[in-house]
Coordinates of C-alpha atoms and ligand atoms in Angstrom, one line a residue:
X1050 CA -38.1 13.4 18.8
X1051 CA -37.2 10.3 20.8
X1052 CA -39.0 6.9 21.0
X1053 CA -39.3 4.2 18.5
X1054 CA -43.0 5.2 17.2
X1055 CA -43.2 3.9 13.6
X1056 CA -39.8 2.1 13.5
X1057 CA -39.9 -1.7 12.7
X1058 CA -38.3 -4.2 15.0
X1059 CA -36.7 -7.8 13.9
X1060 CA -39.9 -9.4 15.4
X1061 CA -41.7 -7.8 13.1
X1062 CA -40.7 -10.0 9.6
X1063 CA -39.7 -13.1 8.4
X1064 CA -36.3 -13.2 7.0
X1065 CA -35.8 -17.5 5.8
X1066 CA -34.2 -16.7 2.5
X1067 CA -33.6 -13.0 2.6
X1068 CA -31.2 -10.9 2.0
X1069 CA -30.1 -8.7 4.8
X1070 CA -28.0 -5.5 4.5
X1071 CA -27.0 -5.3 8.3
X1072 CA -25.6 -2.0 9.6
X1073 CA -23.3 -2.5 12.7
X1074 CA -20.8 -0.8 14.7
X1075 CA -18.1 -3.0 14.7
X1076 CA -15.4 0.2 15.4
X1077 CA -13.3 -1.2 18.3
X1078 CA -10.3 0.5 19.4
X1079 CA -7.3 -1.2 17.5
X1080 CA -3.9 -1.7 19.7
X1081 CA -1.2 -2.8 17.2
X1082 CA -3.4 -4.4 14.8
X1083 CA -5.4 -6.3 17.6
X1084 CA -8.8 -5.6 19.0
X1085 CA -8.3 -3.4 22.3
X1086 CA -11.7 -3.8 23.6
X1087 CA -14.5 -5.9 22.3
X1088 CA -17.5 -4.6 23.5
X1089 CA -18.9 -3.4 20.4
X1090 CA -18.1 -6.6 18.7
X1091 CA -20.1 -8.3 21.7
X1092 CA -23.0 -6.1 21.8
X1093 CA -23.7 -6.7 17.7
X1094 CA -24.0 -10.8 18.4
X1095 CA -27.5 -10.9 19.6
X1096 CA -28.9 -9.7 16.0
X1097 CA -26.6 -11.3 13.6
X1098 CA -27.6 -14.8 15.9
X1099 CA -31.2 -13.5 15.4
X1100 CA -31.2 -13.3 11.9
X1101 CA -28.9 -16.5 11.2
X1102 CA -32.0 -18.6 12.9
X1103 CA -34.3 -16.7 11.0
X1104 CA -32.5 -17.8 8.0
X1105 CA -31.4 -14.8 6.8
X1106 CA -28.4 -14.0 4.1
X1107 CA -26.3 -11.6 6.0
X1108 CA -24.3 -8.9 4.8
X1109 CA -22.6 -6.9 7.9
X1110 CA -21.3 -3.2 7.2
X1111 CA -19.4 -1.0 9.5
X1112 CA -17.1 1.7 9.5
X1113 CA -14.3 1.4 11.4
X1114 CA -12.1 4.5 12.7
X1115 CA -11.6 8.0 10.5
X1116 CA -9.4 6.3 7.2
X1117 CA -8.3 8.9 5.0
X1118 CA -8.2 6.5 1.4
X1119 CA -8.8 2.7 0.9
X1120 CA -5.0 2.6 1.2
X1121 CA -5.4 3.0 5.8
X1122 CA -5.1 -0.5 5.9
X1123 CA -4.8 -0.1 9.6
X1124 CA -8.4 0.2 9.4
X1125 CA -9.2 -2.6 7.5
X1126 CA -11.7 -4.8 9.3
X1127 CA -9.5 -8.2 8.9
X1128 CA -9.4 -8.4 12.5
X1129 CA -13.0 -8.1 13.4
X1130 CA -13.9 -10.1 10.0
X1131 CA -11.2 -13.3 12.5
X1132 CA -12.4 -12.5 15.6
X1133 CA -16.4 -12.6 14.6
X1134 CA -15.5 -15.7 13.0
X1135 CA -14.5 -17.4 16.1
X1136 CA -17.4 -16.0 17.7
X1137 CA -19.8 -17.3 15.2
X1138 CA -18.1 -20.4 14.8
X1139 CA -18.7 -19.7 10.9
X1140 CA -16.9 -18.2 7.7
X1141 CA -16.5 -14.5 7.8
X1142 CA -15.8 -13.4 4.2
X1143 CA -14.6 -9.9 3.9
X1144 CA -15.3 -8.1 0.8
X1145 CA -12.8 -5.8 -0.2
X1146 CA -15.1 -3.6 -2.5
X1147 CA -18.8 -3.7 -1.9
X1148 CA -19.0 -3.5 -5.7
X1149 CA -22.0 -4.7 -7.7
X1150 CA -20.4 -7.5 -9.5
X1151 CA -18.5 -9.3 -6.9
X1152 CA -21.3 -8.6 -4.0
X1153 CA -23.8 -10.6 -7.0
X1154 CA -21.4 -13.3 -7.1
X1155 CA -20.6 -13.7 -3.9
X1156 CA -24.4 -13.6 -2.4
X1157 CA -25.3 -16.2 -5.5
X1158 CA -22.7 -18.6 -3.9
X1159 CA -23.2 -18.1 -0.2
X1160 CA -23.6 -21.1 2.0
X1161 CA -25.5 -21.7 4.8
X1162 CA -23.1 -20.5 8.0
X1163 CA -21.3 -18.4 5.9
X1164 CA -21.3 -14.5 6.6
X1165 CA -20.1 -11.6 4.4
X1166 CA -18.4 -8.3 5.5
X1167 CA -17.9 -5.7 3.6
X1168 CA -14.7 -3.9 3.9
X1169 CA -14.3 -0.4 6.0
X1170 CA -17.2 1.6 4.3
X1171 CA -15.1 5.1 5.2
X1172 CA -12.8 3.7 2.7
X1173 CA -15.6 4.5 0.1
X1174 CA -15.5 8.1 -0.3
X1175 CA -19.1 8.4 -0.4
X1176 CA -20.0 6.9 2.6
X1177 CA -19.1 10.0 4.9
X1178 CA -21.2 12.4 2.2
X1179 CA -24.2 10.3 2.6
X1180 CA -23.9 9.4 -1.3
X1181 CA -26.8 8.6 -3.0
X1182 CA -24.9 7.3 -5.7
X1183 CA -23.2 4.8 -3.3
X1184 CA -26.5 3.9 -2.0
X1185 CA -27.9 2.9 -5.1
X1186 CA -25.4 1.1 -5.8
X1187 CA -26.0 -1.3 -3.0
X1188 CA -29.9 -0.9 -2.5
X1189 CA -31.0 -3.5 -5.6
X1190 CA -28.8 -6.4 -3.7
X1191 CA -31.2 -6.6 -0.4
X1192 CA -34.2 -7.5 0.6
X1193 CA -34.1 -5.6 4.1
X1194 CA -32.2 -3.0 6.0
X1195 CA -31.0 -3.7 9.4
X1196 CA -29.4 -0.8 11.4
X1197 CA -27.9 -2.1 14.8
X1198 CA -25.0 0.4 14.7
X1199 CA -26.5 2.7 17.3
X1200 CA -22.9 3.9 18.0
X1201 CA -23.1 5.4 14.6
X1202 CA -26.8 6.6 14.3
X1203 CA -25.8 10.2 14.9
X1204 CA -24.2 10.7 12.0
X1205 CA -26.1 10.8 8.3
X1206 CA -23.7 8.5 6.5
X1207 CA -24.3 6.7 2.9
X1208 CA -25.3 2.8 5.3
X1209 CA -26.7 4.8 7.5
X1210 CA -29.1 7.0 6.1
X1211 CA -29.3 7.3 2.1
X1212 CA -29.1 3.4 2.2
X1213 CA -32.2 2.6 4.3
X1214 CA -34.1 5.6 2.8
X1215 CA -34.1 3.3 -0.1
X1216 CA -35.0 0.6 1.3
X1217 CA -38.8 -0.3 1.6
X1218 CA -38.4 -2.9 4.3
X1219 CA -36.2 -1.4 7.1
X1220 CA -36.0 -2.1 10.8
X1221 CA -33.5 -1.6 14.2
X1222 CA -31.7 -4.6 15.3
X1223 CA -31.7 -5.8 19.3
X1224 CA -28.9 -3.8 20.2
X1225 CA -30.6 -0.4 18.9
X1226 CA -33.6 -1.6 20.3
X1227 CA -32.4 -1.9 23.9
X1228 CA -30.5 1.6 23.3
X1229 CA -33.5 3.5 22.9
X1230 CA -35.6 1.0 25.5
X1231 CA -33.1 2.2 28.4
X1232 CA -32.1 5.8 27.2
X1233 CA -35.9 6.7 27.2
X1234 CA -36.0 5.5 30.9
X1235 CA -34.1 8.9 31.5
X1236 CA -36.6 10.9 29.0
X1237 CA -39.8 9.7 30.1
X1238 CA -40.7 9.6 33.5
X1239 CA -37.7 8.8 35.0
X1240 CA -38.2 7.6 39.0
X1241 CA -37.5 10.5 41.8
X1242 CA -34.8 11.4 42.8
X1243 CA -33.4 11.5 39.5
X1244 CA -29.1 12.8 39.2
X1245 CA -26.9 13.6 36.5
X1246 CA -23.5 13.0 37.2
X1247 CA -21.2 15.1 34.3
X1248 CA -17.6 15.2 34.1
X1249 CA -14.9 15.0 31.3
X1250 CA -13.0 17.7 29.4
X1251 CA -15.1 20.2 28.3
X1252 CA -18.5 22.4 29.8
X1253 CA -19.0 23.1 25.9
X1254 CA -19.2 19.3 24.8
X1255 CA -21.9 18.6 27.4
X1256 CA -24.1 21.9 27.3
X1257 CA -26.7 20.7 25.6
X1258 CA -27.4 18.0 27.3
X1259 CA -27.1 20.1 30.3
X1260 CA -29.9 22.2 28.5
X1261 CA -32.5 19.2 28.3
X1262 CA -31.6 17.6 31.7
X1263 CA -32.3 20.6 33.7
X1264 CA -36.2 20.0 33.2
X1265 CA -35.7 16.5 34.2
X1266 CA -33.2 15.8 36.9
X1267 CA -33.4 16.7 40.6
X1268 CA -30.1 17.1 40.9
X1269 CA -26.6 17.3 38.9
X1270 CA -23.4 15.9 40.2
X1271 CA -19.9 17.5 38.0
X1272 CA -16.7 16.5 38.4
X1273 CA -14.1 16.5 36.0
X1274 CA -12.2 19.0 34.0
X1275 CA -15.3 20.9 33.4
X1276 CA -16.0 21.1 37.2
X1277 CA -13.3 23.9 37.0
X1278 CA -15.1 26.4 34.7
X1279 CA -18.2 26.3 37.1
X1280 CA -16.0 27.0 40.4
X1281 CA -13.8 29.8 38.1
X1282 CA -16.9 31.4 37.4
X1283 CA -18.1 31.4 40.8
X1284 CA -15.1 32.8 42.3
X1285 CA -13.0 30.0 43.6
X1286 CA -9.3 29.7 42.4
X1287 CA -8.4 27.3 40.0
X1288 CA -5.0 27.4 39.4
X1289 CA -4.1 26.4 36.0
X1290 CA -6.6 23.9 35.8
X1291 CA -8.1 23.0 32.4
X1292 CA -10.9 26.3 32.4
X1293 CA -13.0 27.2 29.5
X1294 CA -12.6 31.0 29.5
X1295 CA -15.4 31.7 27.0
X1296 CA -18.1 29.3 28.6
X1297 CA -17.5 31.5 32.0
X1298 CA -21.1 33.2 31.7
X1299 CA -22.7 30.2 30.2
X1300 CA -21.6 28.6 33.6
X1301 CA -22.7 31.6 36.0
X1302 CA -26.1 31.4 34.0
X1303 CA -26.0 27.9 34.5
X1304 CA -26.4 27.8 38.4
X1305 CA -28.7 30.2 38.7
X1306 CA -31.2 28.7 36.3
X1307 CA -30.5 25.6 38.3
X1308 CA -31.1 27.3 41.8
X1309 CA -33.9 28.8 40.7
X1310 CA -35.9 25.9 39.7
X1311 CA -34.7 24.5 43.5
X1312 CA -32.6 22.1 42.4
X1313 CA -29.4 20.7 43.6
X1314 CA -26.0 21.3 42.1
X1315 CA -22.7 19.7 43.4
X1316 CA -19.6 20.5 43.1
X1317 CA -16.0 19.7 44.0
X1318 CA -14.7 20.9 47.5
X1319 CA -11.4 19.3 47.3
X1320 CA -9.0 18.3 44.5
X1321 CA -6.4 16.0 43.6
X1322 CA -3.5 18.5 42.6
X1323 CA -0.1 18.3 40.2
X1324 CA 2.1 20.7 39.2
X1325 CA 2.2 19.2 35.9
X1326 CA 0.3 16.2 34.4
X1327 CA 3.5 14.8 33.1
X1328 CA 5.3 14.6 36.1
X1329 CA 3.3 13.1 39.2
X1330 CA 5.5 13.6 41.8
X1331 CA 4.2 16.5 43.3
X1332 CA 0.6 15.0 43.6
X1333 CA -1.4 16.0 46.6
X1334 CA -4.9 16.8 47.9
X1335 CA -6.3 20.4 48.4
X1336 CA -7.7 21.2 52.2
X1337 CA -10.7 23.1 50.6
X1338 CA -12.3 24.4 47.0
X1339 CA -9.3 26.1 46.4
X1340 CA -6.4 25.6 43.8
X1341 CA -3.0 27.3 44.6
X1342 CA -1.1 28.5 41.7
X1343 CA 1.3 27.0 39.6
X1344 CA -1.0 23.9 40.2
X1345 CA -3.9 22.0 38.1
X1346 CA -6.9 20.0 39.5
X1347 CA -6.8 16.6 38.2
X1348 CA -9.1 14.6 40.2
X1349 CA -12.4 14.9 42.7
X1350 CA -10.9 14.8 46.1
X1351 CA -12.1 13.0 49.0
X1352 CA -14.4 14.9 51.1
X1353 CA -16.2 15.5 47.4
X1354 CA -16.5 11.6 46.9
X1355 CA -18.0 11.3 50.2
X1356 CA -20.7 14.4 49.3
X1357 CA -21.3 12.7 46.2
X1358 CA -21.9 9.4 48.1
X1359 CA -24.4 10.6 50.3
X1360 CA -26.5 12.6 47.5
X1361 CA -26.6 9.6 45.2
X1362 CA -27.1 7.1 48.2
X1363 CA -31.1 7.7 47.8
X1364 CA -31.1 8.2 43.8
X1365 CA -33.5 6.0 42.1
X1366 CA -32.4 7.2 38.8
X1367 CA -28.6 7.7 37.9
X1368 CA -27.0 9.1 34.6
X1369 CA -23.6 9.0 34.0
X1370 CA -21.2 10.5 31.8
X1371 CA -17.9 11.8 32.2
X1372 CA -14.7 11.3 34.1
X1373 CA -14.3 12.7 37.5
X1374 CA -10.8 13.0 36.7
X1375 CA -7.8 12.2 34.2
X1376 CA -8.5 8.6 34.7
X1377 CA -6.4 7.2 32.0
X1378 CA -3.6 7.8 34.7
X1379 CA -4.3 5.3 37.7
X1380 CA -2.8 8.1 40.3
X1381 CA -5.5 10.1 39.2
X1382 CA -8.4 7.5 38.9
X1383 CA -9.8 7.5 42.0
X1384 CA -12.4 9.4 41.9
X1385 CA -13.9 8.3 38.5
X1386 CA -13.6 4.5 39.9
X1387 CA -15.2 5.8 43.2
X1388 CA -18.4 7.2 41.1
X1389 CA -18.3 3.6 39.2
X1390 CA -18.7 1.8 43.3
X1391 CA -21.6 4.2 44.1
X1392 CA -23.2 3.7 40.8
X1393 CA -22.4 -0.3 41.5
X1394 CA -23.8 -0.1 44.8
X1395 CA -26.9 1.9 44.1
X1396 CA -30.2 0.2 43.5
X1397 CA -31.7 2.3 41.1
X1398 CA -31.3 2.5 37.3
X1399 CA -28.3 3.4 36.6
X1400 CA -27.3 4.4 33.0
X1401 CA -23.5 4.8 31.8
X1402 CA -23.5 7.1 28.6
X1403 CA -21.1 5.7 26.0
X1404 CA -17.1 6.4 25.1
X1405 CA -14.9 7.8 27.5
X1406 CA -17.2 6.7 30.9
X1407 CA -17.9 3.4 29.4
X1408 CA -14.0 2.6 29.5
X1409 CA -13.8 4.1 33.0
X1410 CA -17.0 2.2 33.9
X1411 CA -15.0 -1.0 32.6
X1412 CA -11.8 0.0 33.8
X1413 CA -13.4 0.6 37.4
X1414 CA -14.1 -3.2 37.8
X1415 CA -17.6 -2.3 38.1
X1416 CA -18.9 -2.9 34.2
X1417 CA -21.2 -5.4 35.0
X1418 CA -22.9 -4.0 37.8
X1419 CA -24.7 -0.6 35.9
X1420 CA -28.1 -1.2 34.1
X1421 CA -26.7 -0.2 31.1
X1422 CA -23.4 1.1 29.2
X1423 CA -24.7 2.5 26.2
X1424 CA -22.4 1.7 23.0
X1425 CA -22.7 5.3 21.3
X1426 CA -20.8 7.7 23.3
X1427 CA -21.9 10.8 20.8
X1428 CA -25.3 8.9 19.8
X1429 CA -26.3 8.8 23.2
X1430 CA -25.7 12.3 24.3
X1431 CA -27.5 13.5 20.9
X1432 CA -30.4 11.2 22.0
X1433 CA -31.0 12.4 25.1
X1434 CA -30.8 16.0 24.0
X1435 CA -33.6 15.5 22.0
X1436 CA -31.2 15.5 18.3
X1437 CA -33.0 13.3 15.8
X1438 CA -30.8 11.0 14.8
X1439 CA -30.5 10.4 11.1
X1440 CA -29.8 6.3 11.6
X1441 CA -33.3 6.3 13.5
X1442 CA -35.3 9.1 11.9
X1443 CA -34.7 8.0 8.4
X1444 CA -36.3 4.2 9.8
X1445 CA -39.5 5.8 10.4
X1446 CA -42.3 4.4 8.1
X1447 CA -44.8 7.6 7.2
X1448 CA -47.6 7.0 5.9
X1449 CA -47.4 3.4 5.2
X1450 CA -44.0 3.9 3.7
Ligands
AMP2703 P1 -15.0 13.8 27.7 O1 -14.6 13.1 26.4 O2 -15.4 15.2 27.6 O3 -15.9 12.9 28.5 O4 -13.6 13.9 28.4 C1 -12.9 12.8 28.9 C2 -11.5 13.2 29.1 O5 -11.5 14.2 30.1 C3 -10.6 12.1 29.7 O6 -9.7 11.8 28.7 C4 -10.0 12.7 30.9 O7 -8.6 12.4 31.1 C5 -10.3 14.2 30.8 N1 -10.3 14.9 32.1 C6 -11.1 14.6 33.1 N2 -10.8 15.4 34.2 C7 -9.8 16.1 33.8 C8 -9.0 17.1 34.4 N3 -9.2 17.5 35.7 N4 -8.0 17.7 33.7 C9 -7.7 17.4 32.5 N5 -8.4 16.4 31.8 C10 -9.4 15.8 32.5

């Protein structure tokens, strides 16, 4: 199921004097107590802007990182509680316990330009078990649900999904709303010719995406560490490059189904080598497909850029996620950064999937020149495989309800 069909936008009510129970993902990276990266902090400013000129009371939730008790304060939400402050020019109060008494209080006495946070919601034990209790417990203190935390949607959490199932007025925020507005661009008649560029760790994270793109793409582009498993499987030597041994016949299956539906599959023809990823020293470039022993593949080489470059140079529609490489490591980032220039340089949609190619997409320099970077790195590929997710089904009004 993908679409918004029988979801509610913002534009859709009037919100002077409301209470609002706003769901966002506000789960940056954390460096030493400071916010690494702010894009999700960015990307949730649109709707809480939105609903302050409508008037709204606002309430933000979001979890942030995997807390194992209240007592993680290194995931306590203090900085982002500061840093939206700033951004809103307004008081950020952050709520320690989203508990009935305090949350009355609190919402009785809330000025104009002032904002409340509640505190982690993971430090709540019911929030990862989708507690109903913990849902009730909030419900009765809002007049609407807003989910904007489309980083998050994937999973079927208490603020995510027994929350807004209580909730009679419910709606997606801007930020959920542009999600879905650019993902379905690959889903629904996307423009011809149409790639898939794949990389990363792991054949098995990205198989079912695999699955549901192979009806829709002309062509798939795959780099990365999972590149490996496909050219093991075909025959090619791979060293001791990162191979999935078990996903072997998934991967032989895999390019026949894709050569018999004539369509195009690329792979690596040269490598970035190491001996070991620790020590560099030893780095150099393979002549051909090939992987001598005792070495590991670590990044797309240079006559596979230039084959990628040429097959993507007409593509009118690009998707993109994955690493071509272990990018983290700038000796071994070229090839992920090149992908990012052709992307930058194409003129057709191009569409970053979330986590790991968003920070390589940022990283590359070349951030601000993709259609879109899509804030849910999990969300996104659940999306496009066709997963309902919970944080969007559970928004659907049925039957008037
Ligand atoms: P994923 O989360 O599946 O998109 O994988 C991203 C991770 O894959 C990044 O941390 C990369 O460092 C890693 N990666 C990409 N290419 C390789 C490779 N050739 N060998 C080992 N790790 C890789």
């Amino acid at each position: 199921m993908h679409g918004l069909k029988n979801i509610k936008t913002l534009k859709e009510f009037e919100f002077q004097d409301k209470t609002v129970f706003l769901r966002l993902d506000l789960n940056v990276p954390m460096e030493n107590g400071q916010i690494s990266d702010e894009t999700r902090l960015l990307a949730a400013l649109p709707t809480i802007e939105f609903l302050r000129q409508k008037g709204a009371k606002i309430v933000m939730a979001s979890h942030l990182g995997r807390p194992k008790s209240a007592e993680d304060k290194e995931f306590s939400l203090e900085p982002v509680a500061q840093k939206l402050s700033e951004y809103l020019k307004a008081e950020v109060l952050l709520l320690d316990e989203p508990e009935g008494h305090t949350l009355k209080h609190l919402l009785m006495t809330l000025r104009k330009n002032q904002f409340l946070l509640l505190e982690n919601v993971r430090f709540i034990p019911g929030e990862t078990k989708d507690s109903q209790e913990f849902a009730e417990e909030l419900a009765p203190y809002f007049d609407f649900y807003v989910n904007d935390a489309f980083g998050a949607s994937h999973r079927a959490h208490a603020t995510i999904h027994a929350l807004p199932k209580l909730m009679k007025n419910r709606c997606i925020g801007l930020l959920i709303e542009k999600e879905i507005k650019f993902l379905d661009q690959l889903l629904d008649n996307p423009k011809r010719p149409y790639w898939a560029i794949l990389g990363g760790a792991k054949v098995s994270d990205k198989i079912a995406v695999i699955e549901k793109l192979l009806d829709l793409v002309d062509g798939f582009v795959i780099g990365g560490a999972m590149a490996y498993t496909f050219l093991k499987a075909m025959g090619h030597n791979v060293g001791n490059s990162l191979v999935e041994n078990d996903k072997l016949r998934y991967a032989n299956e895999m390019v026949e189904r894709i050569k018999a539906r004539n369509k195009s599959l690329l792979l690596p023809v040269d490598h970035l080598i190491t001996k070991s990823l620790k020590d560099t020293s030893n780095l150099k470039t393979t002549s051909d497909v090939n992987i001598p022993e005792g070495y590991l593949g670590v990044d797309i080489g240079p006559k596979t850029i230039s084959q990628f470059q040429s097959a993507l140079l007409s593509a009118e529609t690009i998707f993109w996620n994955g690493p071509m490489g272990v990018f983290e490591n700038p000796e071994m980032s070229k090839g992920t950064f090149a992908i990012a220039k052709i992307l930058a340089e194409s003129k057709g949609l191009k569409i970053v999937g979330g986590g790991d190619s968003a920070a390589a997409a940022e990283a590359s320099g070349y951030a601000d020149q993709m259609t879109h970077i899509s804030t849910g790195g999990g969300a996104s590929l659940e999306y496009l495989q066709g997963e309902p997710l919970p944080g969007l089904e559970v928004l659907r009004y049925k039957h008037g309800r």
